[in-house]
Tab-separated table of C-alpha atoms in Angstrom:
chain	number	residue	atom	x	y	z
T	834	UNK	CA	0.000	0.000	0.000
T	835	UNK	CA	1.668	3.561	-0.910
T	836	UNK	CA	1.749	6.022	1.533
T	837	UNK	CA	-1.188	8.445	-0.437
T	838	UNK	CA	-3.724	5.301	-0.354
T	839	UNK	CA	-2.832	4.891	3.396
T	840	UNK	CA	-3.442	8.310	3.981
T	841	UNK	CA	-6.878	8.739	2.002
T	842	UNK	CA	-8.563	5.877	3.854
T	843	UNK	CA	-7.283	6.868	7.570
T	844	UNK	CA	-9.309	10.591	6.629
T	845	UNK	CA	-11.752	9.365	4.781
T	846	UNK	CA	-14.858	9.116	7.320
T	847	UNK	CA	-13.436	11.969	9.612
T	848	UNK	CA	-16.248	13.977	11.068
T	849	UNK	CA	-14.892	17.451	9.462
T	850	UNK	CA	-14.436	19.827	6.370
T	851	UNK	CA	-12.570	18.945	3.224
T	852	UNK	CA	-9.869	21.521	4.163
T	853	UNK	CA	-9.409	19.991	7.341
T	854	UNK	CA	-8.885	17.058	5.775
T	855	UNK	CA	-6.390	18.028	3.452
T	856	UNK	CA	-4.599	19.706	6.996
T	857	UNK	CA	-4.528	16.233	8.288
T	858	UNK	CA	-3.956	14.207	5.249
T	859	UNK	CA	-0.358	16.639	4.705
T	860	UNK	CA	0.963	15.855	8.539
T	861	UNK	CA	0.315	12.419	8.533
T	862	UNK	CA	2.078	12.107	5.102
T	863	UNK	CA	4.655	14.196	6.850
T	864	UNK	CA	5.365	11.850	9.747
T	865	UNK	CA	4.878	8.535	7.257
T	866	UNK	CA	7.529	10.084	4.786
T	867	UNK	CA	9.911	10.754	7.573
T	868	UNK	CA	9.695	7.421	8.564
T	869	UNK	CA	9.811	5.861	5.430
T	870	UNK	CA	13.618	8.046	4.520
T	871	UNK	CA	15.134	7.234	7.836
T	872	UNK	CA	14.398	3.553	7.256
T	873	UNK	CA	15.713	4.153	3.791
T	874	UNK	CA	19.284	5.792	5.049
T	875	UNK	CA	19.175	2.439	6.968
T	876	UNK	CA	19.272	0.029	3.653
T	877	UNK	CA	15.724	-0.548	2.974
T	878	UNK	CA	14.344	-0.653	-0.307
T	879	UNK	CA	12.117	2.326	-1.051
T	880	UNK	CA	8.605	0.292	-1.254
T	881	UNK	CA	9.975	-1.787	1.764
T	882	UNK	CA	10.150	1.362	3.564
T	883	UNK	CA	6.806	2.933	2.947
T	884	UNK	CA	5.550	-1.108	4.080
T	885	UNK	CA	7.062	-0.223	7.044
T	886	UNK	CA	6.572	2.638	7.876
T	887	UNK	CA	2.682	2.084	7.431
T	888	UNK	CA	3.161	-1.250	9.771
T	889	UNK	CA	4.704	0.943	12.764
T	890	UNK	CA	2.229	3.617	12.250
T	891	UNK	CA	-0.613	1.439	12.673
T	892	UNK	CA	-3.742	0.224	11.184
T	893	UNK	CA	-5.685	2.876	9.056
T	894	UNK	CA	-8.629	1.761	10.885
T	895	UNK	CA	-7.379	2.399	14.639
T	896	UNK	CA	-5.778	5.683	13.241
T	897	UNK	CA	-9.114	7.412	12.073
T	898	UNK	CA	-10.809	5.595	14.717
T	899	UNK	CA	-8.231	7.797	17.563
T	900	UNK	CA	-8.884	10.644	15.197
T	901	UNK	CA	-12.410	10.645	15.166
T	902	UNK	CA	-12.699	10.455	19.129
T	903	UNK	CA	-9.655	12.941	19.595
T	904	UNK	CA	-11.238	15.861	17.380
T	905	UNK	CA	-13.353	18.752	18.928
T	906	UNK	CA	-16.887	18.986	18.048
T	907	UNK	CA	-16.247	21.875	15.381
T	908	UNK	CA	-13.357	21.949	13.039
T	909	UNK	CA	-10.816	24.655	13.547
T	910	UNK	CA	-11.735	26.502	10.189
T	911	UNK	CA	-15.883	26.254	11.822
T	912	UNK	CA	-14.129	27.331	15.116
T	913	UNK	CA	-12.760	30.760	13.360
T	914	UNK	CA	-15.915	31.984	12.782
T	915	UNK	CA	-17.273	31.010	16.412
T	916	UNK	CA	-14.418	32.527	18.073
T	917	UNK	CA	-15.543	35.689	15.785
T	918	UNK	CA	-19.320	35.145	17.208
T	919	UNK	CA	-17.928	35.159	20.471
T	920	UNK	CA	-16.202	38.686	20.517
T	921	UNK	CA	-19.170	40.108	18.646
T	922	UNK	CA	-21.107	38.858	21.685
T	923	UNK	CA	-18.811	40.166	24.121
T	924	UNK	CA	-18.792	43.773	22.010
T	925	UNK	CA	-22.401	43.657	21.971
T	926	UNK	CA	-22.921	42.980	25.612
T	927	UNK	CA	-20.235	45.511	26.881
T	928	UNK	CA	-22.417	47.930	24.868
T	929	UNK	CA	-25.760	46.978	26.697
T	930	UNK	CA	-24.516	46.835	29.754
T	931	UNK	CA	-21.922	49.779	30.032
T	932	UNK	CA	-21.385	52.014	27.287
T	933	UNK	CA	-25.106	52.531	25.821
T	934	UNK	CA	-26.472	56.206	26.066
T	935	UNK	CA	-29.024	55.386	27.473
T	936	UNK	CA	-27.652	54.344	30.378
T	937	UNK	CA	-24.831	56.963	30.686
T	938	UNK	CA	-28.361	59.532	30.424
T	939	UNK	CA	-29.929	57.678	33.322
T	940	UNK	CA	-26.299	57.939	35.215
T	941	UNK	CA	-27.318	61.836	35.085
T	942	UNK	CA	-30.375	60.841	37.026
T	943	UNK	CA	-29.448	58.356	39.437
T	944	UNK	CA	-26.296	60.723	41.029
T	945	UNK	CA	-28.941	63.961	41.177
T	946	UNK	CA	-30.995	61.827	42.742
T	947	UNK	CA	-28.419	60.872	45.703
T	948	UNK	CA	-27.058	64.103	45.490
T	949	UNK	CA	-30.545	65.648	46.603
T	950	UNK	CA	-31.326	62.516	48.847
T	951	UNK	CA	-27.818	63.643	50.849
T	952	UNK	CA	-28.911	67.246	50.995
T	953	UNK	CA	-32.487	66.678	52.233
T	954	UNK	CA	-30.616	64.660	55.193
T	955	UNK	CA	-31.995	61.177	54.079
T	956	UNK	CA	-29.084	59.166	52.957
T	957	UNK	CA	-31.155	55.786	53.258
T	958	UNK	CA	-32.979	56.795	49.928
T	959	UNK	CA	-29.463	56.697	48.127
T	960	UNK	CA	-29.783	52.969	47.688
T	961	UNK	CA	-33.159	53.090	46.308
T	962	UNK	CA	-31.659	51.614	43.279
T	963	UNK	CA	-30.459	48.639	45.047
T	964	UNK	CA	-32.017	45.049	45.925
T	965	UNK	CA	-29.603	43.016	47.861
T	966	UNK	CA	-32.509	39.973	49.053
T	967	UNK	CA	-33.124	37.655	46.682
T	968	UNK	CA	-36.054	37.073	44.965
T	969	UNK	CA	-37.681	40.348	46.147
T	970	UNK	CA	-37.442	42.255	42.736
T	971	UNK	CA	-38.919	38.715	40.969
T	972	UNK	CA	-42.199	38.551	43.523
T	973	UNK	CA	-42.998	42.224	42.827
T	974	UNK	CA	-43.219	41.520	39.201
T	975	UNK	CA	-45.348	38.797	39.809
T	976	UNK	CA	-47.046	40.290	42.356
T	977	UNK	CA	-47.357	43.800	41.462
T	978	UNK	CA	-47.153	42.935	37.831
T	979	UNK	CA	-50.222	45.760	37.270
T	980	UNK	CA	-47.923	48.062	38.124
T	981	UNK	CA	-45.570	47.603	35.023
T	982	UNK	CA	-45.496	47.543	31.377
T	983	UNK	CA	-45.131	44.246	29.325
T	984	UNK	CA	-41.794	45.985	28.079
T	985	UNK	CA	-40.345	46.708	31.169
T	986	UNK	CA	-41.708	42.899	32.636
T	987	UNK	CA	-39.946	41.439	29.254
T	988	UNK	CA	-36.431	43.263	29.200
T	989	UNK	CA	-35.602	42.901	33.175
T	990	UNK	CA	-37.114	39.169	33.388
T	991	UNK	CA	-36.361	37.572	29.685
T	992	UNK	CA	-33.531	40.129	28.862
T	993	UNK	CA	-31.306	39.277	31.365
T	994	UNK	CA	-31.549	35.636	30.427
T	995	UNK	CA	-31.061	35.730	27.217
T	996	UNK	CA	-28.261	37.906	27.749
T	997	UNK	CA	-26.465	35.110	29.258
T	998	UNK	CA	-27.627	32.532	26.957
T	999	UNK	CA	-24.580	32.859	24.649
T	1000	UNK	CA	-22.057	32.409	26.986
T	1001	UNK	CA	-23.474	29.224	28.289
T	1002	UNK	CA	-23.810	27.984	24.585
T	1003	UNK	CA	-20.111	29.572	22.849
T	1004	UNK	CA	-17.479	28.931	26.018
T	1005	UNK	CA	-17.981	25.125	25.893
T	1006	UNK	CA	-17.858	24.698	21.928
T	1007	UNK	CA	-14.569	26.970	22.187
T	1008	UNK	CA	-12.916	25.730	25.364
T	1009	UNK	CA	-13.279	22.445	26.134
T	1010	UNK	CA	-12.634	23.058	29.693
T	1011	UNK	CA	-16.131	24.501	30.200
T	1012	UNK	CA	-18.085	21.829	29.187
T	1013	UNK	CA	-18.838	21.455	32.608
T	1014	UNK	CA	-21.988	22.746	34.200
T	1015	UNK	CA	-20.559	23.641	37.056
T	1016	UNK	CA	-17.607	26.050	35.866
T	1017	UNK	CA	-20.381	27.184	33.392
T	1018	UNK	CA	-22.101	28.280	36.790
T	1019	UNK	CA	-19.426	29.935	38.827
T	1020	UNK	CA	-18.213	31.299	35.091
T	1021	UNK	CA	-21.136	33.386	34.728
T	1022	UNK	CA	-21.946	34.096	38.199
T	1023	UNK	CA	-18.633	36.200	38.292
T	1024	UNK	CA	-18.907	37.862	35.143
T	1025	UNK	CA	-22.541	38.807	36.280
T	1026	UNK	CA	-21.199	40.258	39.354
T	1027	UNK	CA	-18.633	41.935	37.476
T	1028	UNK	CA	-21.389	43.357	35.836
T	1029	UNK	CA	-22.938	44.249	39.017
T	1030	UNK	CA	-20.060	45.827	40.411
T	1031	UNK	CA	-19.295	48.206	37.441
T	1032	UNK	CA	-23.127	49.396	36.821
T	1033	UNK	CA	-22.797	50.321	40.409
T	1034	UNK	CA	-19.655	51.603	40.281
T	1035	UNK	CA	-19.900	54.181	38.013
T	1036	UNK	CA	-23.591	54.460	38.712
T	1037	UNK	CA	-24.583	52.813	35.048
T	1038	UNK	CA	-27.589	50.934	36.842
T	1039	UNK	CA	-28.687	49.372	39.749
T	1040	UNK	CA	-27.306	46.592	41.866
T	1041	UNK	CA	-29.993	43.712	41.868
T	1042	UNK	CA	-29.135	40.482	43.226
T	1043	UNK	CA	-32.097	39.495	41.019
T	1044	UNK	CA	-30.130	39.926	38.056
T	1045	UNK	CA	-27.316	37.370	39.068
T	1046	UNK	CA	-29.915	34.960	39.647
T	1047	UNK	CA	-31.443	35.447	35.827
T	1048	UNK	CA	-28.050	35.611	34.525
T	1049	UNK	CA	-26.962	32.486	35.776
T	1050	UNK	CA	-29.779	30.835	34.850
T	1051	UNK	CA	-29.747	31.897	31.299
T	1052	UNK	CA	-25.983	30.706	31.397
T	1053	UNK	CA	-27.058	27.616	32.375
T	1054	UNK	CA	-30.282	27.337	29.675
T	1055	UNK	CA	-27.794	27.998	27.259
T	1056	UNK	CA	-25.237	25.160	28.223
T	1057	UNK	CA	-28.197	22.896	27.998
T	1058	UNK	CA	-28.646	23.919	24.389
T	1059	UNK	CA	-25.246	23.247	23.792
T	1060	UNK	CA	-25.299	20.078	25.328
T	1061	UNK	CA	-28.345	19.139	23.345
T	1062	UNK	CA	-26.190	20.298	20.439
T	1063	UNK	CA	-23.657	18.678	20.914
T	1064	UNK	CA	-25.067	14.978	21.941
T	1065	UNK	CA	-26.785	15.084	17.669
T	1066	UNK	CA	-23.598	16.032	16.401
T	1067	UNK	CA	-21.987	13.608	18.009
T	1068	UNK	CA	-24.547	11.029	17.041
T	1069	UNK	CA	-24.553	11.988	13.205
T	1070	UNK	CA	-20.570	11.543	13.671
């Protein structure tokens, strides 16, 4: 068997693009015709060589077999344009949740606000925009839900999971080191409170242990997609 033929049927059923393919098809002739000159600086006939060399590498079958289990669940040219999605999500977000005028306009309004609260002598009302007991901003909704618009019950309950929802679904399919629920959890539990933290910081929004809650759960909703995901592709390869 030449070394090409070899070659073609260990990538022939691998789970990714042609271009991959080609990728993988020019290393492992790479390694094979290394093999196959050293053994021929050692007195071996040329085709006795590439018979060789294909013997010590292994069976075509147990080679694409290790391939197929060692590859990630997108190829790396697939992975280019995810890693792409990813900053665009990350752009988008810091936008939303920091840098959107309308927020920076509202920042106006929320340090007159404590700014007049201190001068009429009652401090307390600086923290009006604040909710440190969980679950109290989610019950008013529900139970004062008269009280609100559908917008306003949409964007603070549904927006700020579907925020999240990306970053449970992109980190795992680009590091395999969060395909775990649980560093999914603690993952988006600090960037939330980094969140948190900044809005307050530089009075952007209000602190609402509310919103940690939603974001982590829409973290979460979204690694369940991704796990759904990946469990058919995995199947279909």
């Amino acid at each position: 068997m030449q070394l090409q033929e070899y070659v073609e049927q260990v990538v022939k059923d691998l789970p990714c693009s042609k271009r991959e393919k080609q990728d993988i098809k020019d290393e492992l002739l790479d390694h094979l015709g290394s093999m196959k000159w050293e053994l021929i600086e050692e007195g071996y006939e040329e085709a006795e060589a590439s018979a060789m060399a294909i013997q010590r590498f292994g069976s075509h079958v147990t080679i694409s077999q290790q391939l197929k289990e060692s590859m990630p669940l997108l190829d790396k040219y697939v992975r280019k344009w995810v890693r792409a999605l990813f900053g665009l999500y990350l752009a988008i977000t810091s936008y939303l949740v920091l840098l959107s005028p309308d927020r920076w306009q509202r920042r106006a309004f929320t340090i007159d606000w404590k700014q007049r609260m201190i001068e009429y002598g009652v401090p307390e009302y600086t923290h009006l925009f604040q909710n440190t007991k969980p679950l109290s901003t989610l019950i008013d909704y529900v139970i004062h839900s008269n009280r609100y618009s559908a917008y306003t019950l949409v964007y603070n309950l549904f927006g700020n999971i579907a925020l999240f929802m990306p970053l449970g679904m992109l980190l795992p399919l680009l590091f395999p080191t969060f395909q775990s629920i649980h560093r999914i959890f603690f993952t988006a539990l600090l960037a939330s409170l980094g969140i948190e933290f900044l809005q307050f910081l530089f009075a952007l929004g209000s602190f609402d242990v509310d919103d940690l809650l939603l974001n982590v759960v829409g973290a979460l909703l979204g690694y369940g997609v991704f796990k759904t995901g990946a469990a058919i592709m995995k199947r279909k390869k």
